[in-house]
Amino acid sequence: MVKCPRCGYENSATATYCDNCAYLLTDHKGNRLNNNKRTSSWNMGVAKKIVIVLGIVVIALLLFSFVYNNSQPSSEEALNVITDNGSLNHSDSYPYTAVVKYDGSWFSRMGDPNYLVDEAGTGQKRVLLDCASWERVHIMAQKEDAGEGNLTIQLLKNGNVVAQNSTTNATGSIEINYNY
């Protein structure tokens, strides 16, 4: 009996070709070939074939992932977010400006009541508020240095004072609620 080096089938001692896979077992003179080494690509083990197929699948998935991620719009583009590059005239879009006047240091919160912005400073400061004309506006200001001077806040809409409040109290805190 001669074992086929390709498929392992037991052939008769006189067989020239494997009865199972037709692999050449003898040369043209009838001598048995030394088939201890596997030379055919069919002799590759099943485990090696599985590793190669899995490698190809992984490479394909990585390539697909790369192409997919690079072809998607950014989060801002996907949400149609408009960003300000400084070319817009904010007074048209945001008509409200807050003015805080105090000779000492002060702290304030101002803007849409659901989205207040902290501001601090010394002396007078004008702050453009991120509020549309139909939104409510809230301004709170407080003295930080317990001074005796006058703390004044003004709300301007399109440049005109629409609300104002002031205090001379040393621990003074004042508010404006507009469009309620």
PDB file of C-alpha atoms in Angstrom, residues 2-114:
ATOM      1  CA  VAL A   2       1.170   3.478  -0.899  1.00  0.00           C
ATOM      2  CA  LYS A   3      -0.184   6.466   0.995  1.00  0.00           C
ATOM      3  CA  CYS A   4      -0.916   9.556  -1.128  1.00  0.00           C
ATOM      4  CA  PRO A   5       1.071  12.548   0.152  1.00  0.00           C
ATOM      5  CA  ARG A   6      -1.694  14.947  -0.941  1.00  0.00           C
ATOM      6  CA  CYS A   7      -4.902  13.447   0.457  1.00  0.00           C
ATOM      7  CA  GLY A   8      -3.643  10.525   2.585  1.00  0.00           C
ATOM      8  CA  TYR A   9      -5.593   7.872   0.653  1.00  0.00           C
ATOM      9  CA  GLU A  10      -4.162   4.322   0.795  1.00  0.00           C
ATOM     10  CA  ASN A  11      -3.492   3.233  -2.831  1.00  0.00           C
ATOM     11  CA  SER A  12      -2.366  -0.161  -4.128  1.00  0.00           C
ATOM     12  CA  ALA A  13       1.391  -0.730  -4.380  1.00  0.00           C
ATOM     13  CA  THR A  14       1.233  -0.686  -8.213  1.00  0.00           C
ATOM     14  CA  ALA A  15      -0.773   2.565  -8.572  1.00  0.00           C
ATOM     15  CA  THR A  16       0.837   5.314 -10.647  1.00  0.00           C
ATOM     16  CA  TYR A  17      -1.775   7.921  -9.679  1.00  0.00           C
ATOM     17  CA  CYS A  18      -3.780   8.268  -6.480  1.00  0.00           C
ATOM     18  CA  ASP A  19      -7.172   6.618  -6.908  1.00  0.00           C
ATOM     19  CA  ASN A  20      -8.771   9.414  -4.818  1.00  0.00           C
ATOM     20  CA  CYS A  21      -7.230  12.696  -6.057  1.00  0.00           C
ATOM     21  CA  ALA A  22      -5.192  11.665  -9.152  1.00  0.00           C
ATOM     22  CA  TYR A  23      -1.904  12.802  -7.620  1.00  0.00           C
ATOM     23  CA  LEU A  24       1.194  11.435  -9.451  1.00  0.00           C
ATOM     24  CA  LEU A  25       2.787   8.685  -7.319  1.00  0.00           C
ATOM     25  CA  THR A  26       5.497   7.442  -9.822  1.00  0.00           C
ATOM     26  CA  ASP A  27       7.700   9.036 -12.461  1.00  0.00           C
ATOM     27  CA  HIS A  28       7.696   8.105 -16.181  1.00  0.00           C
ATOM     28  CA  LYS A  29      10.067   5.180 -15.476  1.00  0.00           C
ATOM     29  CA  GLY A  30       7.767   3.701 -12.852  1.00  0.00           C
ATOM     30  CA  ASN A  31       9.935   4.700  -9.863  1.00  0.00           C
ATOM     31  CA  ARG A  32       8.140   5.831  -6.730  1.00  0.00           C
ATOM     32  CA  LEU A  33       8.447   9.566  -6.234  1.00  0.00           C
ATOM     33  CA  ASN A  34       9.812  10.796  -2.926  1.00  0.00           C
ATOM     34  CA  ASN A  35       6.695  12.627  -1.860  1.00  0.00           C
ATOM     35  CA  ASN A  36       7.629  13.311   1.715  1.00  0.00           C
ATOM     36  CA  LYS A  37       7.652  17.059   1.011  1.00  0.00           C
ATOM     37  CA  ARG A  38       4.407  18.621   0.004  1.00  0.00           C
ATOM     38  CA  THR A  39       4.979  20.807  -3.033  1.00  0.00           C
ATOM     39  CA  SER A  40       1.466  21.492  -4.210  1.00  0.00           C
ATOM     40  CA  SER A  41      -0.624  24.387  -2.952  1.00  0.00           C
ATOM     41  CA  TRP A  42      -3.347  21.818  -2.197  1.00  0.00           C
ATOM     42  CA  ASN A  43      -1.114  20.382   0.501  1.00  0.00           C
ATOM     43  CA  MET A  44      -1.590  23.474   2.645  1.00  0.00           C
ATOM     44  CA  GLY A  45      -3.236  22.611   5.952  1.00  0.00           C
ATOM     45  CA  VAL A  46      -6.804  23.569   6.756  1.00  0.00           C
ATOM     46  CA  ALA A  47      -5.655  25.818   9.604  1.00  0.00           C
ATOM     47  CA  LYS A  48      -3.417  27.806   7.236  1.00  0.00           C
ATOM     48  CA  LYS A  49      -6.282  28.222   4.784  1.00  0.00           C
ATOM     49  CA  ILE A  50      -8.575  29.490   7.552  1.00  0.00           C
ATOM     50  CA  VAL A  51      -5.928  31.973   8.729  1.00  0.00           C
ATOM     51  CA  ILE A  52      -5.462  33.300   5.194  1.00  0.00           C
ATOM     52  CA  VAL A  53      -9.209  33.703   4.623  1.00  0.00           C
ATOM     53  CA  LEU A  54      -9.645  35.429   7.992  1.00  0.00           C
ATOM     54  CA  GLY A  55      -6.706  37.720   7.188  1.00  0.00           C
ATOM     55  CA  ILE A  56      -8.317  38.722   3.901  1.00  0.00           C
ATOM     56  CA  VAL A  57     -11.643  39.383   5.654  1.00  0.00           C
ATOM     57  CA  VAL A  58      -9.967  41.523   8.338  1.00  0.00           C
ATOM     58  CA  ILE A  59      -8.072  43.549   5.732  1.00  0.00           C
ATOM     59  CA  ALA A  60     -11.289  44.057   3.761  1.00  0.00           C
ATOM     60  CA  LEU A  61     -13.140  45.227   6.907  1.00  0.00           C
ATOM     61  CA  LEU A  62     -10.354  47.658   7.803  1.00  0.00           C
ATOM     62  CA  LEU A  63     -10.334  49.047   4.288  1.00  0.00           C
ATOM     63  CA  PHE A  64     -14.133  49.412   4.319  1.00  0.00           C
ATOM     64  CA  SER A  65     -14.009  51.134   7.730  1.00  0.00           C
ATOM     65  CA  PHE A  66     -11.354  53.580   6.532  1.00  0.00           C
ATOM     66  CA  VAL A  67     -13.279  54.465   3.371  1.00  0.00           C
ATOM     67  CA  TYR A  68     -16.581  54.747   5.270  1.00  0.00           C
ATOM     68  CA  ASN A  69     -15.187  57.009   8.008  1.00  0.00           C
ATOM     69  CA  ASN A  70     -13.429  59.293   5.548  1.00  0.00           C
ATOM     70  CA  SER A  71     -16.501  59.661   3.366  1.00  0.00           C
ATOM     71  CA  GLN A  72     -18.874  60.723   6.167  1.00  0.00           C
ATOM     72  CA  PRO A  73     -19.615  64.408   6.758  1.00  0.00           C
ATOM     73  CA  SER A  74     -18.346  66.018   9.940  1.00  0.00           C
ATOM     74  CA  SER A  75     -20.768  66.320  12.848  1.00  0.00           C
ATOM     75  CA  GLU A  76     -21.285  70.005  12.077  1.00  0.00           C
ATOM     76  CA  GLU A  77     -22.041  69.280   8.415  1.00  0.00           C
ATOM     77  CA  ALA A  78     -24.396  66.436   9.341  1.00  0.00           C
ATOM     78  CA  LEU A  79     -26.326  68.656  11.745  1.00  0.00           C
ATOM     79  CA  ASN A  80     -26.272  71.663   9.407  1.00  0.00           C
ATOM     80  CA  VAL A  81     -24.585  73.752  12.088  1.00  0.00           C
ATOM     81  CA  ILE A  82     -23.819  77.265  10.957  1.00  0.00           C
ATOM     82  CA  THR A  83     -20.691  78.698  12.515  1.00  0.00           C
ATOM     83  CA  ASP A  84     -19.831  82.361  12.697  1.00  0.00           C
ATOM     84  CA  ASN A  85     -16.632  83.300  10.914  1.00  0.00           C
ATOM     85  CA  GLY A  86     -16.902  86.904  12.084  1.00  0.00           C
ATOM     86  CA  SER A  87     -18.365  88.191   8.842  1.00  0.00           C
ATOM     87  CA  LEU A  88     -21.897  88.571  10.219  1.00  0.00           C
ATOM     88  CA  ASN A  89     -23.139  91.801  11.732  1.00  0.00           C
ATOM     89  CA  HIS A  90     -24.191  90.588  15.171  1.00  0.00           C
ATOM     90  CA  SER A  91     -26.341  93.607  15.925  1.00  0.00           C
ATOM     91  CA  ASP A  92     -28.767  92.422  13.248  1.00  0.00           C
ATOM     92  CA  SER A  93     -28.952  88.864  14.600  1.00  0.00           C
ATOM     93  CA  TYR A  94     -28.674  89.652  18.296  1.00  0.00           C
ATOM     94  CA  PRO A  95     -30.286  92.992  19.113  1.00  0.00           C
ATOM     95  CA  TYR A  96     -29.566  92.938  22.872  1.00  0.00           C
ATOM     96  CA  THR A  97     -26.529  94.450  24.567  1.00  0.00           C
ATOM     97  CA  ALA A  98     -25.916  94.577  28.297  1.00  0.00           C
ATOM     98  CA  VAL A  99     -23.978  97.456  29.845  1.00  0.00           C
ATOM     99  CA  VAL A 100     -22.522  97.160  33.347  1.00  0.00           C
ATOM    100  CA  LYS A 101     -21.166 100.335  35.004  1.00  0.00           C
ATOM    101  CA  TYR A 102     -19.260 100.304  38.293  1.00  0.00           C
ATOM    102  CA  ASP A 103     -15.956 101.844  39.369  1.00  0.00           C
ATOM    103  CA  GLY A 104     -14.936  98.718  41.305  1.00  0.00           C
ATOM    104  CA  SER A 105     -14.944  95.027  40.441  1.00  0.00           C
ATOM    105  CA  TRP A 106     -18.201  93.262  39.594  1.00  0.00           C
ATOM    106  CA  PHE A 107     -19.590  89.914  38.506  1.00  0.00           C
ATOM    107  CA  SER A 108     -22.676  89.208  36.397  1.00  0.00           C
ATOM    108  CA  ARG A 109     -24.712  86.527  34.692  1.00  0.00           C
ATOM    109  CA  MET A 110     -26.637  87.499  31.603  1.00  0.00           C
ATOM    110  CA  GLY A 111     -28.454  86.204  28.553  1.00  0.00           C
ATOM    111  CA  ASP A 112     -31.309  83.823  27.871  1.00  0.00           C
ATOM    112  CA  PRO A 113     -32.509  82.515  31.289  1.00  0.00           C
ATOM    113  CA  ASN A 114     -31.860  78.959  30.078  1.00  0.00           C
TER     114      ASN A 114
END
